[in-house]
GROMACS .gro file of C-alpha atoms in nm:
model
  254
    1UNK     CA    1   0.000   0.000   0.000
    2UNK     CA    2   0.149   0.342  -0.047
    3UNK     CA    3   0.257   0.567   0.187
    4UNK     CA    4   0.045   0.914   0.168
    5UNK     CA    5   0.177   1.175   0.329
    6UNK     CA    6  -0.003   1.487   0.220
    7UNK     CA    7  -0.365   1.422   0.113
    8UNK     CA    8  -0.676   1.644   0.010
    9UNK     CA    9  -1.022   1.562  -0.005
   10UNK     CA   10  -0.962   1.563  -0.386
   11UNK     CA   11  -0.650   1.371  -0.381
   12UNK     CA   12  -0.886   1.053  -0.181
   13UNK     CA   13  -1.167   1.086  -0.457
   14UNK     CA   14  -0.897   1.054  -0.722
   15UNK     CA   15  -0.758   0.773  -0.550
   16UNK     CA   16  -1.082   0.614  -0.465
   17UNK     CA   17  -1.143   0.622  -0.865
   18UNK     CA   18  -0.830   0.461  -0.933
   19UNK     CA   19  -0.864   0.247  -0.706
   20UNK     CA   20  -1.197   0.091  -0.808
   21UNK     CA   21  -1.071   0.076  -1.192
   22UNK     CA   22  -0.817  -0.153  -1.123
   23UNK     CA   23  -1.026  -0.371  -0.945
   24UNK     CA   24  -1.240  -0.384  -1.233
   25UNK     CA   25  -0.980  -0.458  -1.510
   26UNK     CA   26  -0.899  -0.804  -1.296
   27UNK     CA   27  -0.579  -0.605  -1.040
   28UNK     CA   28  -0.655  -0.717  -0.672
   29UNK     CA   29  -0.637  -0.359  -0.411
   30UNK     CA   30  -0.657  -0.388  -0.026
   31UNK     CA   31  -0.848  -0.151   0.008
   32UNK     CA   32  -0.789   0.080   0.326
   33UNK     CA   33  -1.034   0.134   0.614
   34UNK     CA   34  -1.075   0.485   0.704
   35UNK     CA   35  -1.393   0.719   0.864
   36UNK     CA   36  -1.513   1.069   0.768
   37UNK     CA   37  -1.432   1.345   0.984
   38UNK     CA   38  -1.708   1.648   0.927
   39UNK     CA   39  -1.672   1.976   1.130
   40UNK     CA   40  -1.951   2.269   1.145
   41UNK     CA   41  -1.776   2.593   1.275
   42UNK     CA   42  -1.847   2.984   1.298
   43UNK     CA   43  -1.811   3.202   1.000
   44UNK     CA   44  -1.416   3.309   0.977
   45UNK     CA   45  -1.303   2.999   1.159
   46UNK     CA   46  -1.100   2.674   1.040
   47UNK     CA   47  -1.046   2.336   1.100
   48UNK     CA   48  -0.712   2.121   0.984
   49UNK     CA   49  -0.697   1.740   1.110
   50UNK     CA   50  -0.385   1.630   1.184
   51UNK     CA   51  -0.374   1.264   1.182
   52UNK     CA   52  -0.076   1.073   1.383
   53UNK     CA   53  -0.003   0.716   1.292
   54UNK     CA   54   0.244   0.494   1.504
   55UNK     CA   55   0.353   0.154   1.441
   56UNK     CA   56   0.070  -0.165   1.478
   57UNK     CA   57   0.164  -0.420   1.769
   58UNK     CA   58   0.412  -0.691   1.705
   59UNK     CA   59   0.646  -0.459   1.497
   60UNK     CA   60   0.981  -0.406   1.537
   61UNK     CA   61   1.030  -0.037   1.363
   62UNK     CA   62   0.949   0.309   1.585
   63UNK     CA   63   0.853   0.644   1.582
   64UNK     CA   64   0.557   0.783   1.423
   65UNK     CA   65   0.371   0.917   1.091
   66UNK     CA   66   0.219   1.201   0.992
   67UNK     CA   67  -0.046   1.318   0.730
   68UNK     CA   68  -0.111   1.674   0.757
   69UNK     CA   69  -0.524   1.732   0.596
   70UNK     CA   70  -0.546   2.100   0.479
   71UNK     CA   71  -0.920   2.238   0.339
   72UNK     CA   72  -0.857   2.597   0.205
   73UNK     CA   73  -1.010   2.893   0.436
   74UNK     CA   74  -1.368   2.943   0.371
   75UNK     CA   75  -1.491   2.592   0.185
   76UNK     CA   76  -1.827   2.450   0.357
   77UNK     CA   77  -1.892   2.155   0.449
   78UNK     CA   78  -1.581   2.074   0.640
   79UNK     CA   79  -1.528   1.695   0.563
   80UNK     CA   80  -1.211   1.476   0.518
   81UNK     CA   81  -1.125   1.105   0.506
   82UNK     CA   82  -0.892   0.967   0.751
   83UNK     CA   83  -0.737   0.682   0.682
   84UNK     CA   84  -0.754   0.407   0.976
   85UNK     CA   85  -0.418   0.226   0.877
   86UNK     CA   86  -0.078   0.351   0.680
   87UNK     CA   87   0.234   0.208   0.606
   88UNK     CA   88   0.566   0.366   0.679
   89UNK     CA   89   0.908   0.224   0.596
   90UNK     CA   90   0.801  -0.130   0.555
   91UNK     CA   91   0.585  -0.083   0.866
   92UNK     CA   92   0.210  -0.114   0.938
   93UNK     CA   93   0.095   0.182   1.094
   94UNK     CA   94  -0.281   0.254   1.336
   95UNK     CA   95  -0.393   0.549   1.391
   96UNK     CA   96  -0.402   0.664   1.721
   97UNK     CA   97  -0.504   1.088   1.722
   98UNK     CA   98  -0.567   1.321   1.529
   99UNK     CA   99  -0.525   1.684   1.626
  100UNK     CA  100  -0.751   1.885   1.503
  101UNK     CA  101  -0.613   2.274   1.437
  102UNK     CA  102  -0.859   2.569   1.522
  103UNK     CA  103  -0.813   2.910   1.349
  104UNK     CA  104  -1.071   3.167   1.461
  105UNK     CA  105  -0.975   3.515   1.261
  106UNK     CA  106  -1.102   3.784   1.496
  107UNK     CA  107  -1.047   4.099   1.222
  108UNK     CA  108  -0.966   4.201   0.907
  109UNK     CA  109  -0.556   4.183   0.930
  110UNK     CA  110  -0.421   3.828   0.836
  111UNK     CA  111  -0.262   3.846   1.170
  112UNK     CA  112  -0.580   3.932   1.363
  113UNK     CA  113  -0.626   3.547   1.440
  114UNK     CA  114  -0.603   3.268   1.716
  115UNK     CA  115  -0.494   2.896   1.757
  116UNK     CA  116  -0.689   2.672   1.897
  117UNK     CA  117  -0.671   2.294   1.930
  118UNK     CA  118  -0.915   1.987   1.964
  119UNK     CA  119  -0.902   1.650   1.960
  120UNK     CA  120  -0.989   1.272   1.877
  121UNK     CA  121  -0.817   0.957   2.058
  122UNK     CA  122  -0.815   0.628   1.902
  123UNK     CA  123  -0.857   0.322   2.175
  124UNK     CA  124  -0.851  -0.002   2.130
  125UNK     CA  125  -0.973  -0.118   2.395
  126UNK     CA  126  -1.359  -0.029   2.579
  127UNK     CA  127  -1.347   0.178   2.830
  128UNK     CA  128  -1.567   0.447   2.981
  129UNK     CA  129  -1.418   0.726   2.808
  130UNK     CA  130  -1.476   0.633   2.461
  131UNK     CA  131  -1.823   0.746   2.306
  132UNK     CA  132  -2.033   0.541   2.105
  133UNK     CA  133  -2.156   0.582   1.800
  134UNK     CA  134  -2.563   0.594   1.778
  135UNK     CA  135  -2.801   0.408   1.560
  136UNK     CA  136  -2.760   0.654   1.302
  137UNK     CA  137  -2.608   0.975   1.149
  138UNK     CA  138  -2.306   1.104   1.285
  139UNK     CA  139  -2.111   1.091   1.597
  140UNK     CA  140  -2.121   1.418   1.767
  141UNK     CA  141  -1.886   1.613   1.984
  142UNK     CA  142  -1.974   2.000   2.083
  143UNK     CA  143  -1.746   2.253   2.192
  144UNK     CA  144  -1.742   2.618   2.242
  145UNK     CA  145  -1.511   2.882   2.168
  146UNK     CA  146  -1.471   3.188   2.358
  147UNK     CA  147  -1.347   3.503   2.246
  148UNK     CA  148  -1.092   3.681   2.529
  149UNK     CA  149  -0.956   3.998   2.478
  150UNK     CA  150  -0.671   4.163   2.590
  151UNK     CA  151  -0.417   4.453   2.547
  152UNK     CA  152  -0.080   4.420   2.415
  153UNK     CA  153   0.236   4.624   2.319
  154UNK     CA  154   0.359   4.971   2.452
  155UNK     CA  155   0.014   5.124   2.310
  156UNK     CA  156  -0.172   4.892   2.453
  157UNK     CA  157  -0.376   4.765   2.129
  158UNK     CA  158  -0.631   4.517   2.168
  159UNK     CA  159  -0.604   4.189   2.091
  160UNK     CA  160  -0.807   3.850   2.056
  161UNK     CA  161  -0.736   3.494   2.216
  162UNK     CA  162  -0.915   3.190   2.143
  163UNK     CA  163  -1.019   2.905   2.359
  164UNK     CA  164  -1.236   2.655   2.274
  165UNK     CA  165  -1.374   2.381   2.557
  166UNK     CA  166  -1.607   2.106   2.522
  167UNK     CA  167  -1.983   2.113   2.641
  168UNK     CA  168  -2.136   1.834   2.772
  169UNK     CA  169  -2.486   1.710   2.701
  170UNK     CA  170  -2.636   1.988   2.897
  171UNK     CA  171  -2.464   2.220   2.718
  172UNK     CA  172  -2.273   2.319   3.026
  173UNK     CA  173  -1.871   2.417   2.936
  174UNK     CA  174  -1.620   2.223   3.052
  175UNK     CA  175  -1.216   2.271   3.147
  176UNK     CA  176  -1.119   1.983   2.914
  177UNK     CA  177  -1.074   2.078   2.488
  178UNK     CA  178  -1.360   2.026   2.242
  179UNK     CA  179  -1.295   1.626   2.124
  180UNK     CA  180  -1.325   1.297   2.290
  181UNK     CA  181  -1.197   0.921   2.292
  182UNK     CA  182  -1.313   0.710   1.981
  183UNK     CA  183  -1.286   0.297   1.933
  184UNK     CA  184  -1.038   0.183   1.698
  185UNK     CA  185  -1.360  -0.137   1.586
  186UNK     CA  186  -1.618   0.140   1.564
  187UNK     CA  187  -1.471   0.358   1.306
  188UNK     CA  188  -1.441   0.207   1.015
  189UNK     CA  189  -1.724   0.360   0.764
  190UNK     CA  190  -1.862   0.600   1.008
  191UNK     CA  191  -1.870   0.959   1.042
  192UNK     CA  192  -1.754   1.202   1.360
  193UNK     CA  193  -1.853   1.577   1.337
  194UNK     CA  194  -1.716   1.857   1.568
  195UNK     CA  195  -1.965   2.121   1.640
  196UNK     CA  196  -1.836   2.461   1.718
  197UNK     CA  197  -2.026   2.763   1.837
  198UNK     CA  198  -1.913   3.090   1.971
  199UNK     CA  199  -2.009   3.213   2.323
  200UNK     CA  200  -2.185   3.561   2.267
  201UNK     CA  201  -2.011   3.764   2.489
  202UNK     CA  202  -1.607   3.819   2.497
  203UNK     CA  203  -1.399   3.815   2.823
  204UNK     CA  204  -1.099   3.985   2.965
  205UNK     CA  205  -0.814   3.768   2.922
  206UNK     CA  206  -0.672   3.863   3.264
  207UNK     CA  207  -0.992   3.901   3.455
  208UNK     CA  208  -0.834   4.110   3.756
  209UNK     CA  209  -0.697   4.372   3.538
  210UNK     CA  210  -1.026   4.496   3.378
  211UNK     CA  211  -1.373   4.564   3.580
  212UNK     CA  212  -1.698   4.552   3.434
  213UNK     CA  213  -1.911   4.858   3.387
  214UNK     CA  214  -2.256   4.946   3.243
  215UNK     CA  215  -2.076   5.147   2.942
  216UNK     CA  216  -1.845   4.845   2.898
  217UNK     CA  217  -1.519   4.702   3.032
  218UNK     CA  218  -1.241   4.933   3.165
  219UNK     CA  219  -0.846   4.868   3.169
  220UNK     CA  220  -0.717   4.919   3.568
  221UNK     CA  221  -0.399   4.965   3.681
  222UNK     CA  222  -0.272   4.656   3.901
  223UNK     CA  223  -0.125   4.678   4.250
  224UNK     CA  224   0.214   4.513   4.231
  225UNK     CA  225   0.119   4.277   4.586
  226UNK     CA  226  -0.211   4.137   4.492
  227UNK     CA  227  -0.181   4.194   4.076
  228UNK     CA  228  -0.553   4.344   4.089
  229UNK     CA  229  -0.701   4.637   3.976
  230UNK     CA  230  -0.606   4.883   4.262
  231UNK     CA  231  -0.872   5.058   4.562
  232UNK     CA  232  -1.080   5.283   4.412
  233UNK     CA  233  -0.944   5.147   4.097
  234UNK     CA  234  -0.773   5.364   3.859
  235UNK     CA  235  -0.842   5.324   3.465
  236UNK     CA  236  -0.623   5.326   3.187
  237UNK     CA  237  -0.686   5.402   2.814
  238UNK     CA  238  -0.616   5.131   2.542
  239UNK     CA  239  -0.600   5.124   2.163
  240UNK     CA  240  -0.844   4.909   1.937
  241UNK     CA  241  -0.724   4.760   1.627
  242UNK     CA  242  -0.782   5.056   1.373
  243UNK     CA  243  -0.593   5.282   1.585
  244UNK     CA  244  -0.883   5.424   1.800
  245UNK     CA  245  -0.791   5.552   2.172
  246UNK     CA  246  -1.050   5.422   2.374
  247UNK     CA  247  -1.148   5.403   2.749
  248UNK     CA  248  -1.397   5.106   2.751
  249UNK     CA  249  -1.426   4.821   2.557
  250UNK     CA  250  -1.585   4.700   2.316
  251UNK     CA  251  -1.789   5.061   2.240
  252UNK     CA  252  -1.459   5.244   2.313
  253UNK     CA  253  -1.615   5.545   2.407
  254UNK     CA  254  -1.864   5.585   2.749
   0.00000   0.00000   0.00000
């Protein structure tokens, strides 16, 4: 089987088609196992798998593979194939993560943007950890990103980080990332989607150094013992993106 390295959605359907004429004009193909990943994300964000592949049980050779999956910025649906099994140097390879690659973009710069990971574990084994799959459709794993701001620089210009979590099935946000544990058996054939949304209102990065008002959050000045905004607290002004000096975010003005 050959090694594949760098694949695209359009690469596997070319393959695929290959694949299934040479089966037809009498060649024998193993043909691979693999599952569909699908992802449904905010407007301006992306998702890249990352698929890690280390060597099956019983072999001799070490180390790891990787297959980078890149979708260009702005194609909908999100969907890839991921290959179950690879071979690397002579050696059969499992999968056993994939890493899947947030990019929020937060404004109109290229570098007005955030990382964010998530992520899928391959078991082999049960265990309570790994989610099954339902009757029908898709496998489903929420998350949630939230948007925290922050100032940066000598002119203290606003900037964006992203953090995405996972919600549970009360839609309640958890500490750990947006993903879960899969079974190795389960997957072959079947379908995993990542649901993102975006929490509606952005936070202060560093909580203690910004206090909430009715016009808005205001920058503080921090005492040096208990790094929090000082008694009665004493506000700073701050920069937004396009250059605006501001006193309270986000309407910049009170």
């Amino acid at each position: 089987m050959m090694h594949v390295r760098h694949f695209t959605p359009h690469f596997l359907r070319v393959s695929f088609v290959s694949a299934m004429a040479l089966v037809a004009s009498g060649c024998s193909m193993a043909q691979t196992e693999s599952f569909t990943f699908q992802a449904d994300i905010p407007e301006n964000f992306t998702v890249s798998p990352m698929a890690y592949y280390e060597s099956a049980s019983g072999e001799s050779c070490s180390g790891h593979n990787l297959i980078q999956s890149e979708q260009p910025k702005g194609v909908r649906p999100v969907e890839f194939k991921l290959s179950l099994t690879d071979t690397a140097k002579g050696c059969s390879m499992v999968l056993t993560k994939v890493v899947l690659h947030i990019e929020g973009q937060w404004g109109k710069r290229e570098l007005d943007m955030s990382l964010q990971t998530a992520g899928l574990s391959i078991h082999d084994e049960p265990s309570e950890a790994v989610r099954t799959f339902p009757p029908s459709g898709p496998l489903v794993f929420q998350g949630q990103c939230q948007w925290l701001f922050r100032t940066m620089g000598p002119y203290r210009y606003i900037v964006k980080i992203l953090e995405c979590r996972a919600l549970d099935a009360n839609g309640v946000v958890q500490k750990s990332l947006a993903g879960g544990a899969l079974q190795r058996d389960q997957l072959a054939g079947k379908t995993v989607k990542l649901v993102l949304t975006v929490a509606k209102e952005e936070q202060p990065y560093f909580g203690r150094s910004w206090l909430e008002t009715p016009k808005g959050w205001k920058p503080c000045i921090e005492t040096k013992e208990t790094f929090r905004c000082q008694t009665p607290p004493t506000f700073t002004d701050f920069k937004m993106p396009d250059g605006r000096d501001c006193s309270v975010y986000p309407n910049c003005t009170e």
